PDB file of C-alpha atoms in Angstrom:
ATOM      1  CA  SER I 184     118.937 114.097  82.975  1.00 46.00           C
ATOM      2  CA  GLN I 185     119.388 110.970  85.059  1.00 50.00           C
ATOM      3  CA  GLN I 186     115.766 110.017  84.542  1.00 65.00           C
ATOM      4  CA  GLY I 187     114.973 106.394  85.227  1.00 69.00           C
ATOM      5  CA  GLU I 188     112.927 104.559  82.669  1.00 79.00           C
ATOM      6  CA  GLU I 189     111.155 101.371  83.598  1.00 80.00           C
ATOM      7  CA  ASP I 190     110.183  98.534  81.383  1.00 84.00           C
ATOM      8  CA  PRO I 191     107.856  96.978  80.704  1.00 90.00           C
ATOM      9  CA  GLN I 192     105.249  99.717  80.979  1.00 90.00           C
ATOM     10  CA  ALA I 193     102.687  97.127  81.996  1.00 93.00           C
ATOM     11  CA  LEU I 194     102.972  93.562  83.214  1.00 95.00           C
ATOM     12  CA  SER I 195     100.225  91.055  83.913  1.00 96.00           C
ATOM     13  CA  ILE I 196     100.975  87.789  85.681  1.00 96.00           C
ATOM     14  CA  GLN I 197      99.240  85.028  87.599  1.00 97.00           C
ATOM     15  CA  GLU I 198      99.387  84.887  91.358  1.00 97.00           C
ATOM     16  CA  GLY I 199     102.390  82.871  92.474  1.00 97.00           C
ATOM     17  CA  GLU I 200     104.526  83.815  89.493  1.00 97.00           C
ATOM     18  CA  ASN I 201     107.561  86.061  89.721  1.00 97.00           C
ATOM     19  CA  ALA I 202     107.493  89.602  88.367  1.00 97.00           C
ATOM     20  CA  THR I 203     110.567  91.344  87.037  1.00 97.00           C
ATOM     21  CA  MET I 204     110.695  95.047  86.292  1.00 96.00           C
ATOM     22  CA  ASN I 205     113.664  96.874  84.858  1.00 96.00           C
ATOM     23  CA  CYS I 206     114.894 100.412  85.152  1.00 94.00           C
ATOM     24  CA  SER I 207     117.516 102.249  83.110  1.00 94.00           C
ATOM     25  CA  TYR I 208     119.042 105.629  83.828  1.00 91.00           C
ATOM     26  CA  LYS I 209     121.503 107.965  82.194  1.00 89.00           C
ATOM     27  CA  THR I 210     123.996 109.524  84.587  1.00 85.00           C
ATOM     28  CA  SER I 211     126.090 108.528  87.588  1.00 88.00           C
ATOM     29  CA  ILE I 212     124.082 107.989  90.717  1.00 89.00           C
ATOM     30  CA  ASN I 213     124.508 107.804  94.468  1.00 88.00           C
ATOM     31  CA  ASN I 214     121.659 105.400  94.888  1.00 91.00           C
ATOM     32  CA  LEU I 215     118.576 104.027  93.227  1.00 93.00           C
ATOM     33  CA  GLN I 216     115.294 103.582  95.028  1.00 94.00           C
ATOM     34  CA  TRP I 217     112.188 101.623  94.181  1.00 95.00           C
ATOM     35  CA  TYR I 218     108.742 102.834  95.159  1.00 95.00           C
ATOM     36  CA  ARG I 219     105.297 101.358  94.896  1.00 96.00           C
ATOM     37  CA  GLN I 220     102.059 103.224  94.308  1.00 94.00           C
ATOM     38  CA  ASN I 221      98.616 101.752  94.617  1.00 91.00           C
ATOM     39  CA  SER I 222      96.123 103.384  92.292  1.00 84.00           C
ATOM     40  CA  GLY I 223      95.651 107.031  93.233  1.00 76.00           C
ATOM     41  CA  ARG I 224      97.514 106.638  96.499  1.00 84.00           C
ATOM     42  CA  GLY I 225     100.842 107.674  97.967  1.00 88.00           C
ATOM     43  CA  LEU I 226     104.328 106.446  97.219  1.00 92.00           C
ATOM     44  CA  VAL I 227     105.615 103.675  99.420  1.00 93.00           C
ATOM     45  CA  HIS I 228     109.342 103.177  99.655  1.00 93.00           C
ATOM     46  CA  LEU I 229     110.383  99.601  98.961  1.00 96.00           C
ATOM     47  CA  ILE I 230     114.127  99.437  98.839  1.00 96.00           C
ATOM     48  CA  LEU I 231     117.234 101.568  98.348  1.00 94.00           C
ATOM     49  CA  ILE I 232     120.361 100.256  96.714  1.00 96.00           C
ATOM     50  CA  ARG I 233     123.572 102.256  96.782  1.00 94.00           C
ATOM     51  CA  SER I 234     125.873 102.660  93.823  1.00 93.00           C
ATOM     52  CA  ASN I 235     128.491 100.390  95.421  1.00 95.00           C
ATOM     53  CA  GLU I 236     125.986  97.582  95.986  1.00 97.00           C
ATOM     54  CA  ARG I 237     125.066  94.980  93.399  1.00 97.00           C
ATOM     55  CA  GLU I 238     122.154  93.187  94.987  1.00 98.00           C
ATOM     56  CA  LYS I 239     119.782  93.694  97.879  1.00 97.00           C
ATOM     57  CA  HIS I 240     116.935  91.671  99.332  1.00 96.00           C
ATOM     58  CA  SER I 241     113.921  92.591 101.380  1.00 95.00           C
ATOM     59  CA  GLY I 242     111.366  89.873 101.983  1.00 96.00           C
ATOM     60  CA  ARG I 243     110.028  88.821  98.578  1.00 97.00           C
ATOM     61  CA  LEU I 244     111.842  91.677  96.857  1.00 98.00           C
ATOM     62  CA  ARG I 245     115.197  91.401  95.189  1.00 98.00           C
ATOM     63  CA  VAL I 246     116.878  94.381  93.588  1.00 98.00           C
ATOM     64  CA  THR I 247     119.977  94.323  91.444  1.00 98.00           C
ATOM     65  CA  LEU I 248     122.054  97.224  90.239  1.00 97.00           C
ATOM     66  CA  ASP I 249     124.499  97.244  87.355  1.00 97.00           C
ATOM     67  CA  THR I 250     126.194 100.632  87.260  1.00 95.00           C
ATOM     68  CA  SER I 251     128.199  99.710  84.166  1.00 95.00           C
ATOM     69  CA  LYS I 252     124.947  99.256  82.256  1.00 95.00           C
ATOM     70  CA  LYS I 253     123.133 101.965  84.239  1.00 94.00           C
ATOM     71  CA  SER I 254     120.309  99.598  84.969  1.00 95.00           C
ATOM     72  CA  SER I 255     118.455  98.033  87.864  1.00 96.00           C
ATOM     73  CA  SER I 256     115.881  95.317  88.211  1.00 97.00           C
ATOM     74  CA  LEU I 257     113.198  94.653  90.784  1.00 97.00           C
ATOM     75  CA  LEU I 258     112.089  91.060  91.229  1.00 98.00           C
ATOM     76  CA  ILE I 259     108.977  90.214  93.219  1.00 98.00           C
ATOM     77  CA  THR I 260     108.834  86.521  93.949  1.00 98.00           C
ATOM     78  CA  ALA I 261     105.681  84.488  94.562  1.00 97.00           C
ATOM     79  CA  SER I 262     103.471  87.410  93.639  1.00 97.00           C
ATOM     80  CA  ARG I 263     100.120  88.030  95.300  1.00 97.00           C
ATOM     81  CA  ALA I 264      97.050  89.894  94.141  1.00 96.00           C
ATOM     82  CA  ALA I 265      97.921  92.556  96.723  1.00 96.00           C
ATOM     83  CA  ASP I 266     101.135  93.295  94.814  1.00 97.00           C
ATOM     84  CA  THR I 267      99.037  94.864  92.066  1.00 97.00           C
ATOM     85  CA  ALA I 268     100.321  98.431  91.845  1.00 96.00           C
ATOM     86  CA  SER I 269     102.607 100.716  89.877  1.00 95.00           C
ATOM     87  CA  TYR I 270     106.311 100.414  90.587  1.00 96.00           C
ATOM     88  CA  PHE I 271     108.726 103.270  90.074  1.00 95.00           C
ATOM     89  CA  CYS I 272     112.453 103.534  90.191  1.00 94.00           C
ATOM     90  CA  ALA I 273     113.949 106.831  91.315  1.00 94.00           C
ATOM     91  CA  THR I 274     117.564 107.860  90.995  1.00 92.00           C
ATOM     92  CA  ASP I 275     119.599 110.279  93.033  1.00 86.00           C
ATOM     93  CA  ALA I 276     122.406 111.878  91.027  1.00 75.00           C
ATOM     94  CA  SER I 277     125.936 111.814  92.309  1.00 65.00           C
ATOM     95  CA  SER I 278     126.386 115.575  92.323  1.00 61.00           C
ATOM     96  CA  GLY I 279     124.784 118.250  94.449  1.00 56.00           C
ATOM     97  CA  ASN I 280     121.463 117.886  96.163  1.00 57.00           C
ATOM     98  CA  THR I 281     119.655 116.829  93.018  1.00 65.00           C
ATOM     99  CA  PRO I 282     116.448 115.288  94.193  1.00 82.00           C
ATOM    100  CA  LEU I 283     115.038 111.955  93.213  1.00 88.00           C
ATOM    101  CA  VAL I 284     114.035 111.666  89.594  1.00 88.00           C
ATOM    102  CA  PHE I 285     111.318 109.152  88.898  1.00 91.00           C
ATOM    103  CA  GLY I 286     110.739 106.984  85.887  1.00 89.00           C
ATOM    104  CA  LYS I 287     107.355 106.438  84.270  1.00 87.00           C
ATOM    105  CA  GLY I 288     106.691 103.259  86.178  1.00 91.00           C
ATOM    106  CA  THR I 289     105.578  99.731  85.490  1.00 94.00           C
ATOM    107  CA  ARG I 290     101.933  98.852  86.111  1.00 95.00           C
ATOM    108  CA  LEU I 291     101.847  95.375  87.574  1.00 97.00           C
ATOM    109  CA  SER I 292      98.632  93.377  87.632  1.00 97.00           C
ATOM    110  CA  VAL I 293      98.605  90.130  89.562  1.00 97.00           C
ATOM    111  CA  ILE I 294      95.627  87.987  88.716  1.00 96.00           C
ATOM    112  CA  ALA I 295      94.296  85.670  91.372  1.00 91.00           C
TER     113      ALA I 295
ATOM    114  CA  GLU U 170     107.166 103.782 110.930  1.00 81.00           C
ATOM    115  CA  PRO U 171     107.166 107.601 110.993  1.00 85.00           C
ATOM    116  CA  GLU U 172     104.815 109.306 108.563  1.00 92.00           C
ATOM    117  CA  VAL U 173     104.571 112.428 106.488  1.00 96.00           C
ATOM    118  CA  THR U 174     101.088 113.866 106.763  1.00 96.00           C
ATOM    119  CA  GLN U 175      99.377 115.887 104.071  1.00 97.00           C
ATOM    120  CA  THR U 176      96.158 117.854 104.238  1.00 96.00           C
ATOM    121  CA  PRO U 177      93.687 118.034 102.698  1.00 95.00           C
ATOM    122  CA  SER U 178      93.528 114.715 100.891  1.00 95.00           C
ATOM    123  CA  HIS U 179      91.437 116.273  98.134  1.00 96.00           C
ATOM    124  CA  GLN U 180      90.904 119.902  97.228  1.00 97.00           C
ATOM    125  CA  VAL U 181      88.738 121.368  94.513  1.00 98.00           C
ATOM    126  CA  THR U 182      89.357 124.971  93.553  1.00 97.00           C
ATOM    127  CA  GLN U 183      88.233 127.434  90.938  1.00 97.00           C
ATOM    128  CA  MET U 184      90.673 128.437  88.257  1.00 98.00           C
ATOM    129  CA  GLY U 185      92.486 131.606  89.276  1.00 97.00           C
ATOM    130  CA  GLN U 186      92.126 130.966  92.988  1.00 98.00           C
ATOM    131  CA  GLU U 187      95.013 130.591  95.388  1.00 98.00           C
ATOM    132  CA  VAL U 188      95.492 127.250  97.044  1.00 98.00           C
ATOM    133  CA  ILE U 189      97.731 126.145  99.900  1.00 97.00           C
ATOM    134  CA  LEU U 190      98.685 122.524 100.327  1.00 98.00           C
ATOM    135  CA  ARG U 191      99.915 121.539 103.742  1.00 97.00           C
ATOM    136  CA  CYS U 192     102.393 118.970 104.901  1.00 97.00           C
ATOM    137  CA  VAL U 193     103.811 117.924 108.235  1.00 97.00           C
ATOM    138  CA  PRO U 194     107.171 116.266 107.573  1.00 97.00           C
ATOM    139  CA  ILE U 195     108.789 113.828 109.945  1.00 95.00           C
ATOM    140  CA  SER U 196     109.932 115.809 112.933  1.00 92.00           C
ATOM    141  CA  ASN U 197     113.709 115.360 112.835  1.00 91.00           C
ATOM    142  CA  HIS U 198     114.045 115.547 109.070  1.00 94.00           C
ATOM    143  CA  LEU U 199     115.983 118.368 107.489  1.00 92.00           C
ATOM    144  CA  TYR U 200     115.201 118.101 103.769  1.00 93.00           C
ATOM    145  CA  PHE U 201     111.763 118.689 102.326  1.00 95.00           C
ATOM    146  CA  TYR U 202     110.337 118.215  98.878  1.00 96.00           C
ATOM    147  CA  TRP U 203     107.244 118.705  96.779  1.00 97.00           C
ATOM    148  CA  TYR U 204     106.480 116.504  93.805  1.00 96.00           C
ATOM    149  CA  ARG U 205     103.427 116.287  91.614  1.00 96.00           C
ATOM    150  CA  GLN U 206     101.857 113.601  89.481  1.00 95.00           C
ATOM    151  CA  ILE U 207      99.396 114.434  86.766  1.00 94.00           C
ATOM    152  CA  LEU U 208      96.887 111.615  86.372  1.00 90.00           C
ATOM    153  CA  GLY U 209      98.425 108.682  84.576  1.00 85.00           C
ATOM    154  CA  GLN U 210     101.834 110.297  84.281  1.00 87.00           C
ATOM    155  CA  LYS U 211     105.113 110.078  86.120  1.00 88.00           C
ATOM    156  CA  VAL U 212     106.018 111.734  89.390  1.00 93.00           C
ATOM    157  CA  GLU U 213     107.697 115.080  88.716  1.00 94.00           C
ATOM    158  CA  PHE U 214     109.958 117.041  91.014  1.00 94.00           C
ATOM    159  CA  LEU U 215     108.879 120.561  91.913  1.00 96.00           C
ATOM    160  CA  VAL U 216     111.125 121.895  94.657  1.00 95.00           C
ATOM    161  CA  SER U 217     113.476 120.958  97.455  1.00 94.00           C
ATOM    162  CA  PHE U 218     113.940 122.939 100.650  1.00 94.00           C
ATOM    163  CA  TYR U 219     116.736 122.849 103.178  1.00 92.00           C
ATOM    164  CA  ASN U 220     117.913 125.188 105.898  1.00 91.00           C
ATOM    165  CA  ASN U 221     114.911 127.456 105.382  1.00 92.00           C
ATOM    166  CA  GLU U 222     115.500 128.077 101.734  1.00 93.00           C
ATOM    167  CA  ILE U 223     114.876 126.523  98.364  1.00 95.00           C
ATOM    168  CA  SER U 224     117.842 124.396  97.373  1.00 92.00           C
ATOM    169  CA  GLU U 225     116.601 123.349  93.975  1.00 91.00           C
ATOM    170  CA  LYS U 226     113.531 123.782  91.816  1.00 93.00           C
ATOM    171  CA  SER U 227     112.326 122.496  88.484  1.00 92.00           C
ATOM    172  CA  GLU U 228     111.018 124.357  85.469  1.00 93.00           C
ATOM    173  CA  ILE U 229     107.509 123.589  86.642  1.00 94.00           C
ATOM    174  CA  PHE U 230     108.061 125.608  89.817  1.00 96.00           C
ATOM    175  CA  ASP U 231     107.521 129.048  88.321  1.00 95.00           C
ATOM    176  CA  ASP U 232     106.516 132.333  89.948  1.00 96.00           C
ATOM    177  CA  GLN U 233     103.047 130.990  90.646  1.00 97.00           C
ATOM    178  CA  PHE U 234     104.473 128.553  93.170  1.00 98.00           C
ATOM    179  CA  SER U 235     106.007 129.216  96.549  1.00 98.00           C
ATOM    180  CA  VAL U 236     106.959 127.146  99.575  1.00 97.00           C
ATOM    181  CA  GLU U 237     107.211 128.009 103.198  1.00 95.00           C
ATOM    182  CA  ARG U 238     108.091 126.393 106.479  1.00 93.00           C
ATOM    183  CA  PRO U 239     106.470 128.943 108.731  1.00 86.00           C
ATOM    184  CA  ASP U 240     106.703 127.354 112.151  1.00 86.00           C
ATOM    185  CA  GLY U 241     109.313 124.623 112.045  1.00 81.00           C
ATOM    186  CA  SER U 242     106.616 122.021 111.730  1.00 87.00           C
ATOM    187  CA  ASN U 243     104.496 122.608 108.649  1.00 94.00           C
ATOM    188  CA  PHE U 244     105.778 122.772 105.100  1.00 97.00           C
ATOM    189  CA  THR U 245     103.391 124.393 102.653  1.00 97.00           C
ATOM    190  CA  LEU U 246     103.099 124.715  98.913  1.00 98.00           C
ATOM    191  CA  LYS U 247     101.166 127.706  97.624  1.00 98.00           C
ATOM    192  CA  ILE U 248      99.882 128.095  94.110  1.00 98.00           C
ATOM    193  CA  ARG U 249      98.937 131.728  93.627  1.00 96.00           C
ATOM    194  CA  SER U 250      96.566 131.587  90.691  1.00 95.00           C
ATOM    195  CA  THR U 251      95.639 128.052  89.785  1.00 97.00           C
ATOM    196  CA  LYS U 252      95.306 126.879  86.205  1.00 97.00           C
ATOM    197  CA  LEU U 253      93.459 123.855  84.882  1.00 97.00           C
ATOM    198  CA  GLU U 254      96.782 122.171  84.185  1.00 96.00           C
ATOM    199  CA  ASP U 255      97.715 122.390  87.858  1.00 97.00           C
ATOM    200  CA  SER U 256      95.243 119.579  88.496  1.00 98.00           C
ATOM    201  CA  ALA U 257      97.372 116.744  89.841  1.00 97.00           C
ATOM    202  CA  MET U 258      98.289 114.752  92.908  1.00 97.00           C
ATOM    203  CA  TYR U 259     100.815 116.687  94.963  1.00 98.00           C
ATOM    204  CA  PHE U 260     103.188 114.754  97.168  1.00 97.00           C
ATOM    205  CA  CYS U 261     105.234 116.114 100.007  1.00 97.00           C
ATOM    206  CA  ALA U 262     108.344 114.236 101.087  1.00 96.00           C
ATOM    207  CA  SER U 263     110.996 114.587 103.730  1.00 95.00           C
ATOM    208  CA  SER U 264     114.404 113.097 104.289  1.00 92.00           C
ATOM    209  CA  LEU U 265     116.761 113.085 107.247  1.00 91.00           C
ATOM    210  CA  ALA U 266     119.987 113.686 105.372  1.00 85.00           C
ATOM    211  CA  GLY U 267     118.967 114.207 101.777  1.00 84.00           C
ATOM    212  CA  THR U 268     118.165 111.580  99.176  1.00 83.00           C
ATOM    213  CA  THR U 269     121.849 111.223  98.383  1.00 79.00           C
ATOM    214  CA  LYS U 270     122.323 109.493 101.694  1.00 79.00           C
ATOM    215  CA  GLY U 271     118.993 107.820 102.264  1.00 83.00           C
ATOM    216  CA  ARG U 272     115.367 107.322 101.496  1.00 88.00           C
ATOM    217  CA  ALA U 273     112.670 109.915 101.218  1.00 91.00           C
ATOM    218  CA  PHE U 274     109.407 109.468 103.060  1.00 93.00           C
ATOM    219  CA  PHE U 275     106.359 110.468 101.058  1.00 94.00           C
ATOM    220  CA  GLY U 276     102.962 111.570 102.251  1.00 95.00           C
ATOM    221  CA  GLN U 277      99.727 110.171 100.898  1.00 94.00           C
ATOM    222  CA  GLY U 278      99.276 113.150  98.630  1.00 96.00           C
ATOM    223  CA  THR U 279      96.735 115.899  98.040  1.00 97.00           C
ATOM    224  CA  ARG U 280      94.630 115.527  94.946  1.00 97.00           C
ATOM    225  CA  LEU U 281      94.103 119.020  93.551  1.00 98.00           C
ATOM    226  CA  THR U 282      91.314 119.508  91.058  1.00 98.00           C
ATOM    227  CA  VAL U 283      91.083 122.882  89.337  1.00 98.00           C
ATOM    228  CA  VAL U 284      87.731 123.560  87.703  1.00 97.00           C
TER     229      VAL U 284
END
């Protein structure tokens, strides 16, 4: 499967610090998407990066994609307590209509 | 931003009962999905639906599950005879042109508790 796997599983940082989460996957992809989930709530789409892109920014978010290593990273700069959530990467395979496959997520805690 | 709406937000049902989870996808979207997330675990794909038929389903989506888009607006997931292990958060999602080409929009989820 092209399952994404995030690491670390849990990350605890101080407010103002940067948070970096990594995702690895197994097969060729069309795109990789990052989602955020507050505890017990819905999935919020953060950013989509296509297989032919290497880096993308959105506000305090920076995503990189290395298709040769089958990995992606999500950087949140100047973190805030409100960034506390679980972050998931999801991959869309490059064949057929295979739906998004989610990783296990990274639980980020930002301490004020 | 457009939203996917799911109802109810929380449903409690007796084991063996049928349950229907409802979703209103974004109006011009063509691809529809159900995912579930057992508490503390990852989000798992159940089924995708396009052009009024199932386009893909996972091993989880067995004969106890069915989906329907009865009126061009709602997208429902039915579980015929619920089991304790069906307790999870169920997410509906929709996409304009499939997740190959773009993002999926997720609803807030229905928390199903089977007792």
